Amino acid sequence: MGIRRVIVSNGPDGKSTVQIDGDAPRTSESSSLPGFAPTLLWTTTSEPAVGKGPVADPTASAVWVPAPGGTHLMVVTFPPDSMMMRPEFDPMTYGAELMATLPGLVETFEPDSPGMHTTDSVDYDVVLEGEIVLELDDGQTVALKKHDVVVQHGTRHAWRNVSDGPVTMLFVLVGAKRAG
């Protein structure tokens, strides 16, 4: 799934100009779980500089969870959970694929509780298409539909697509320090 990014910054003359226009390069479509497609669209550091261009694409080497004060913008398409129940689904192959494509995020997932993870971030999660269930660590679930928004504060959770179709979500993660 190609997602077009139009990145605008200031040119040498100080006027706004398009710096990047094209598909986001950090898109991955899973071969072991068809329909799973994460895309890292943009990242910032804890003190981004603006007003002076050109900008370089920061996504090339970024991990998938921002450092404190940094931000990440991503879109993820989730296939139905039933895709993981197919006889040909191999969780080991899928895990290895995630390690290669989602560094920094995959390490937050719990091996004994599939899908459950915790990131040190404040997350703004928007359902763009479809319906999905947010599962919290106490077993509570929240059904979400198109245009619903979740704001998470470093919470342990999982996304469950119990529908028959794909779900696409937009995520903005703001890196945070975990209170201790």
PDB file of C-alpha atoms in Angstrom:
ATOM      1  CA  MET A   1       0.000   0.000   0.000  1.00  0.00           C
ATOM      2  CA  GLY A   2       1.672   3.200  -1.135  1.00  0.00           C
ATOM      3  CA  ILE A   3       1.001   6.287   0.955  1.00  0.00           C
ATOM      4  CA  ARG A   4       1.965   9.541  -0.687  1.00  0.00           C
ATOM      5  CA  ARG A   5       3.845  12.037   1.469  1.00  0.00           C
ATOM      6  CA  VAL A   6       4.143  15.679   0.542  1.00  0.00           C
ATOM      7  CA  ILE A   7       6.850  17.215   2.716  1.00  0.00           C
ATOM      8  CA  VAL A   8       6.983  21.012   2.637  1.00  0.00           C
ATOM      9  CA  SER A   9       9.831  23.097   4.025  1.00  0.00           C
ATOM     10  CA  ASN A  10      11.563  26.368   3.238  1.00  0.00           C
ATOM     11  CA  GLY A  11      13.870  26.645   0.260  1.00  0.00           C
ATOM     12  CA  PRO A  12      17.134  28.622   0.118  1.00  0.00           C
ATOM     13  CA  ASP A  13      15.118  31.792  -0.543  1.00  0.00           C
ATOM     14  CA  GLY A  14      13.095  31.265   2.655  1.00  0.00           C
ATOM     15  CA  LYS A  15       9.872  30.556   0.766  1.00  0.00           C
ATOM     16  CA  SER A  16       7.862  27.405   1.312  1.00  0.00           C
ATOM     17  CA  THR A  17       8.407  24.691  -1.262  1.00  0.00           C
ATOM     18  CA  VAL A  18       7.744  20.992  -1.740  1.00  0.00           C
ATOM     19  CA  GLN A  19      10.871  19.105  -0.677  1.00  0.00           C
ATOM     20  CA  ILE A  20       9.594  15.540  -0.990  1.00  0.00           C
ATOM     21  CA  ASP A  21       6.608  14.236  -2.943  1.00  0.00           C
ATOM     22  CA  GLY A  22       6.184  10.510  -3.292  1.00  0.00           C
ATOM     23  CA  ASP A  23       5.419   7.237  -1.583  1.00  0.00           C
ATOM     24  CA  ALA A  24       6.709   6.778   1.951  1.00  0.00           C
ATOM     25  CA  PRO A  25       9.782   4.533   1.765  1.00  0.00           C
ATOM     26  CA  ARG A  26       9.276   2.876   5.193  1.00  0.00           C
ATOM     27  CA  THR A  27       6.271   0.820   4.103  1.00  0.00           C
ATOM     28  CA  SER A  28       6.221  -2.881   4.688  1.00  0.00           C
ATOM     29  CA  GLU A  29       3.589  -5.340   3.560  1.00  0.00           C
ATOM     30  CA  SER A  30       3.876  -8.568   5.482  1.00  0.00           C
ATOM     31  CA  SER A  31       4.458 -11.721   3.463  1.00  0.00           C
ATOM     32  CA  SER A  32       3.767 -14.025   6.419  1.00  0.00           C
ATOM     33  CA  LEU A  33       0.565 -12.195   7.484  1.00  0.00           C
ATOM     34  CA  PRO A  34      -1.064 -10.850   4.319  1.00  0.00           C
ATOM     35  CA  GLY A  35      -2.836  -7.572   4.942  1.00  0.00           C
ATOM     36  CA  PHE A  36      -0.572  -6.334   7.747  1.00  0.00           C
ATOM     37  CA  ALA A  37       1.043  -3.139   6.462  1.00  0.00           C
ATOM     38  CA  PRO A  38       2.845  -0.645   8.720  1.00  0.00           C
ATOM     39  CA  THR A  39       4.110   2.647   7.273  1.00  0.00           C
ATOM     40  CA  LEU A  40       6.373   5.086   9.098  1.00  0.00           C
ATOM     41  CA  LEU A  41       5.560   8.448   7.518  1.00  0.00           C
ATOM     42  CA  TRP A  42       7.662  10.947   9.485  1.00  0.00           C
ATOM     43  CA  THR A  43       9.614  11.411  12.697  1.00  0.00           C
ATOM     44  CA  THR A  44      10.942  14.338  14.671  1.00  0.00           C
ATOM     45  CA  THR A  45      13.522  14.645  17.399  1.00  0.00           C
ATOM     46  CA  SER A  46      12.825  16.142  20.814  1.00  0.00           C
ATOM     47  CA  GLU A  47      13.779  19.595  19.503  1.00  0.00           C
ATOM     48  CA  PRO A  48      12.931  19.744  15.815  1.00  0.00           C
ATOM     49  CA  ALA A  49      14.261  22.719  13.906  1.00  0.00           C
ATOM     50  CA  VAL A  50      11.919  24.441  11.454  1.00  0.00           C
ATOM     51  CA  GLY A  51      12.143  27.383   9.100  1.00  0.00           C
ATOM     52  CA  LYS A  52      15.331  26.467   7.309  1.00  0.00           C
ATOM     53  CA  GLY A  53      15.383  23.863   4.567  1.00  0.00           C
ATOM     54  CA  PRO A  54      15.925  21.599   2.887  1.00  0.00           C
ATOM     55  CA  VAL A  55      14.785  18.724   5.056  1.00  0.00           C
ATOM     56  CA  ALA A  56      16.195  15.234   4.871  1.00  0.00           C
ATOM     57  CA  ASP A  57      13.935  12.219   5.291  1.00  0.00           C
ATOM     58  CA  PRO A  58      14.395  11.114   8.931  1.00  0.00           C
ATOM     59  CA  THR A  59      12.523   7.829   8.538  1.00  0.00           C
ATOM     60  CA  ALA A  60      15.290   5.878   6.798  1.00  0.00           C
ATOM     61  CA  SER A  61      17.060   4.762   9.973  1.00  0.00           C
ATOM     62  CA  ALA A  62      14.467   5.558  12.653  1.00  0.00           C
ATOM     63  CA  VAL A  63      13.249   2.973  15.121  1.00  0.00           C
ATOM     64  CA  TRP A  64       9.461   2.703  15.432  1.00  0.00           C
ATOM     65  CA  VAL A  65       9.088   4.280  18.915  1.00  0.00           C
ATOM     66  CA  PRO A  66      10.224   7.882  19.426  1.00  0.00           C
ATOM     67  CA  ALA A  67      12.672   8.973  22.095  1.00  0.00           C
ATOM     68  CA  PRO A  68      11.283  11.269  24.808  1.00  0.00           C
ATOM     69  CA  GLY A  69       9.967  14.445  23.177  1.00  0.00           C
ATOM     70  CA  GLY A  70      10.233  13.026  19.670  1.00  0.00           C
ATOM     71  CA  THR A  71       7.279  12.182  17.466  1.00  0.00           C
ATOM     72  CA  HIS A  72       6.340   9.483  14.984  1.00  0.00           C
ATOM     73  CA  LEU A  73       3.563   9.551  12.424  1.00  0.00           C
ATOM     74  CA  MET A  74       2.493   6.185  11.095  1.00  0.00           C
ATOM     75  CA  VAL A  75      -0.341   4.366   9.401  1.00  0.00           C
ATOM     76  CA  VAL A  76      -0.969   0.682  10.051  1.00  0.00           C
ATOM     77  CA  THR A  77      -3.384  -1.648   8.293  1.00  0.00           C
ATOM     78  CA  PHE A  78      -4.421  -4.675  10.344  1.00  0.00           C
ATOM     79  CA  PRO A  79      -5.871  -7.766   8.672  1.00  0.00           C
ATOM     80  CA  PRO A  80      -8.603  -9.718  10.454  1.00  0.00           C
ATOM     81  CA  ASP A  81      -7.248 -11.690  13.442  1.00  0.00           C
ATOM     82  CA  SER A  82      -8.641 -14.814  11.754  1.00  0.00           C
ATOM     83  CA  MET A  83      -5.705 -14.606   9.307  1.00  0.00           C
ATOM     84  CA  MET A  84      -3.487 -15.845  12.153  1.00  0.00           C
ATOM     85  CA  MET A  85      -5.681 -18.936  12.537  1.00  0.00           C
ATOM     86  CA  ARG A  86      -4.981 -20.196   9.031  1.00  0.00           C
ATOM     87  CA  PRO A  87      -3.030 -23.487   8.935  1.00  0.00           C
ATOM     88  CA  GLU A  88      -0.259 -21.905   6.839  1.00  0.00           C
ATOM     89  CA  PHE A  89       0.344 -19.067   9.315  1.00  0.00           C
ATOM     90  CA  ASP A  90       3.754 -19.509  10.968  1.00  0.00           C
ATOM     91  CA  PRO A  91       4.158 -17.346  14.084  1.00  0.00           C
ATOM     92  CA  MET A  92       7.941 -17.815  14.120  1.00  0.00           C
ATOM     93  CA  THR A  93       8.307 -16.542  10.553  1.00  0.00           C
ATOM     94  CA  TYR A  94       5.962 -13.645  11.332  1.00  0.00           C
ATOM     95  CA  GLY A  95       7.970 -12.776  14.472  1.00  0.00           C
ATOM     96  CA  ALA A  96      11.225 -12.759  12.521  1.00  0.00           C
ATOM     97  CA  GLU A  97       9.646 -10.561   9.870  1.00  0.00           C
ATOM     98  CA  LEU A  98       8.477  -8.084  12.532  1.00  0.00           C
ATOM     99  CA  MET A  99      11.972  -7.986  14.087  1.00  0.00           C
ATOM    100  CA  ALA A 100      13.372  -6.938  10.717  1.00  0.00           C
ATOM    101  CA  THR A 101      10.699  -4.392   9.798  1.00  0.00           C
ATOM    102  CA  LEU A 102       9.628  -2.816  13.126  1.00  0.00           C
ATOM    103  CA  PRO A 103      12.802  -2.260  15.166  1.00  0.00           C
ATOM    104  CA  GLY A 104      12.149  -0.509  18.457  1.00  0.00           C
ATOM    105  CA  LEU A 105       8.459  -1.435  18.471  1.00  0.00           C
ATOM    106  CA  VAL A 106       8.571  -5.205  18.212  1.00  0.00           C
ATOM    107  CA  GLU A 107      10.667  -5.384  21.389  1.00  0.00           C
ATOM    108  CA  THR A 108       7.742  -3.893  23.332  1.00  0.00           C
ATOM    109  CA  PHE A 109       5.494  -6.879  22.533  1.00  0.00           C
ATOM    110  CA  GLU A 110       5.023  -9.579  25.160  1.00  0.00           C
ATOM    111  CA  PRO A 111       5.795 -13.143  24.031  1.00  0.00           C
ATOM    112  CA  ASP A 112       3.372 -14.674  26.544  1.00  0.00           C
ATOM    113  CA  SER A 113       0.489 -12.327  25.659  1.00  0.00           C
ATOM    114  CA  PRO A 114       0.277 -12.038  21.861  1.00  0.00           C
ATOM    115  CA  GLY A 115      -0.356  -8.500  20.696  1.00  0.00           C
ATOM    116  CA  MET A 116      -0.003  -6.914  24.142  1.00  0.00           C
ATOM    117  CA  HIS A 117       2.613  -4.187  24.293  1.00  0.00           C
ATOM    118  CA  THR A 118       3.550  -1.008  26.124  1.00  0.00           C
ATOM    119  CA  THR A 119       5.421   1.965  24.704  1.00  0.00           C
ATOM    120  CA  ASP A 120       6.847   4.935  26.557  1.00  0.00           C
ATOM    121  CA  SER A 121       4.756   7.406  24.634  1.00  0.00           C
ATOM    122  CA  VAL A 122       1.537   9.352  24.506  1.00  0.00           C
ATOM    123  CA  ASP A 123      -0.335   7.975  21.516  1.00  0.00           C
ATOM    124  CA  TYR A 124      -3.063   9.557  19.432  1.00  0.00           C
ATOM    125  CA  ASP A 125      -4.778   6.678  17.617  1.00  0.00           C
ATOM    126  CA  VAL A 126      -7.397   7.323  14.916  1.00  0.00           C
ATOM    127  CA  VAL A 127      -9.461   4.670  13.139  1.00  0.00           C
ATOM    128  CA  LEU A 128      -9.483   5.697   9.469  1.00  0.00           C
ATOM    129  CA  GLU A 129     -11.315   2.679   8.037  1.00  0.00           C
ATOM    130  CA  GLY A 130     -12.984  -0.374   9.538  1.00  0.00           C
ATOM    131  CA  GLU A 131     -13.682  -1.462  13.095  1.00  0.00           C
ATOM    132  CA  ILE A 132     -11.228  -2.666  15.737  1.00  0.00           C
ATOM    133  CA  VAL A 133     -11.183  -3.559  19.428  1.00  0.00           C
ATOM    134  CA  LEU A 134      -8.747  -2.033  21.913  1.00  0.00           C
ATOM    135  CA  GLU A 135      -7.888  -4.538  24.645  1.00  0.00           C
ATOM    136  CA  LEU A 136      -6.451  -3.261  27.921  1.00  0.00           C
ATOM    137  CA  ASP A 137      -4.356  -5.201  30.417  1.00  0.00           C
ATOM    138  CA  ASP A 138      -7.286  -5.825  32.786  1.00  0.00           C
ATOM    139  CA  GLY A 139      -9.236  -7.531  29.992  1.00  0.00           C
ATOM    140  CA  GLN A 140     -11.439  -4.500  29.368  1.00  0.00           C
ATOM    141  CA  THR A 141     -12.223  -3.974  25.684  1.00  0.00           C
ATOM    142  CA  VAL A 142     -13.391  -0.943  23.766  1.00  0.00           C
ATOM    143  CA  ALA A 143     -15.002  -1.340  20.338  1.00  0.00           C
ATOM    144  CA  LEU A 144     -13.905   1.393  17.930  1.00  0.00           C
ATOM    145  CA  LYS A 145     -15.225   2.412  14.535  1.00  0.00           C
ATOM    146  CA  LYS A 146     -14.252   4.805  11.747  1.00  0.00           C
ATOM    147  CA  HIS A 147     -13.122   8.217  13.062  1.00  0.00           C
ATOM    148  CA  ASP A 148     -13.000   7.137  16.718  1.00  0.00           C
ATOM    149  CA  VAL A 149      -9.919   8.430  18.541  1.00  0.00           C
ATOM    150  CA  VAL A 150      -7.993   6.875  21.437  1.00  0.00           C
ATOM    151  CA  VAL A 151      -5.430   8.791  23.495  1.00  0.00           C
ATOM    152  CA  GLN A 152      -3.099   6.501  25.419  1.00  0.00           C
ATOM    153  CA  HIS A 153      -0.641   7.464  28.135  1.00  0.00           C
ATOM    154  CA  GLY A 154       1.952   4.679  28.062  1.00  0.00           C
ATOM    155  CA  THR A 155      -0.675   1.977  28.599  1.00  0.00           C
ATOM    156  CA  ARG A 156      -0.402  -1.755  28.082  1.00  0.00           C
ATOM    157  CA  HIS A 157      -2.763  -2.728  25.276  1.00  0.00           C
ATOM    158  CA  ALA A 158      -3.425  -4.767  22.146  1.00  0.00           C
ATOM    159  CA  TRP A 159      -5.352  -4.168  18.946  1.00  0.00           C
ATOM    160  CA  ARG A 160      -7.816  -6.917  17.963  1.00  0.00           C
ATOM    161  CA  ASN A 161      -9.391  -6.950  14.531  1.00  0.00           C
ATOM    162  CA  VAL A 162     -12.324  -9.296  15.101  1.00  0.00           C
ATOM    163  CA  SER A 163     -14.058  -8.106  11.918  1.00  0.00           C
ATOM    164  CA  ASP A 164     -13.974  -9.769   8.513  1.00  0.00           C
ATOM    165  CA  GLY A 165     -12.149  -6.896   6.811  1.00  0.00           C
ATOM    166  CA  PRO A 166      -8.991  -4.837   7.166  1.00  0.00           C
ATOM    167  CA  VAL A 167      -8.698  -1.888   9.552  1.00  0.00           C
ATOM    168  CA  THR A 168      -6.509   1.128   8.836  1.00  0.00           C
ATOM    169  CA  MET A 169      -5.374   3.385  11.669  1.00  0.00           C
ATOM    170  CA  LEU A 170      -3.328   6.560  11.943  1.00  0.00           C
ATOM    171  CA  PHE A 171      -0.975   6.799  14.925  1.00  0.00           C
ATOM    172  CA  VAL A 172       0.911   9.784  16.290  1.00  0.00           C
ATOM    173  CA  LEU A 173       3.327   8.771  19.043  1.00  0.00           C
ATOM    174  CA  VAL A 174       4.958  11.380  21.267  1.00  0.00           C
ATOM    175  CA  GLY A 175       7.931   9.906  23.115  1.00  0.00           C
ATOM    176  CA  ALA A 176       7.727  10.221  26.891  1.00  0.00           C
ATOM    177  CA  LYS A 177       9.605   9.297  30.046  1.00  0.00           C
ATOM    178  CA  ARG A 178       7.906   6.651  32.159  1.00  0.00           C
ATOM    179  CA  ALA A 179       7.147   7.922  35.661  1.00  0.00           C
ATOM    180  CA  GLY A 180       8.794   5.775  38.124  1.00  0.00           C
TER     181      GLY A 180
END
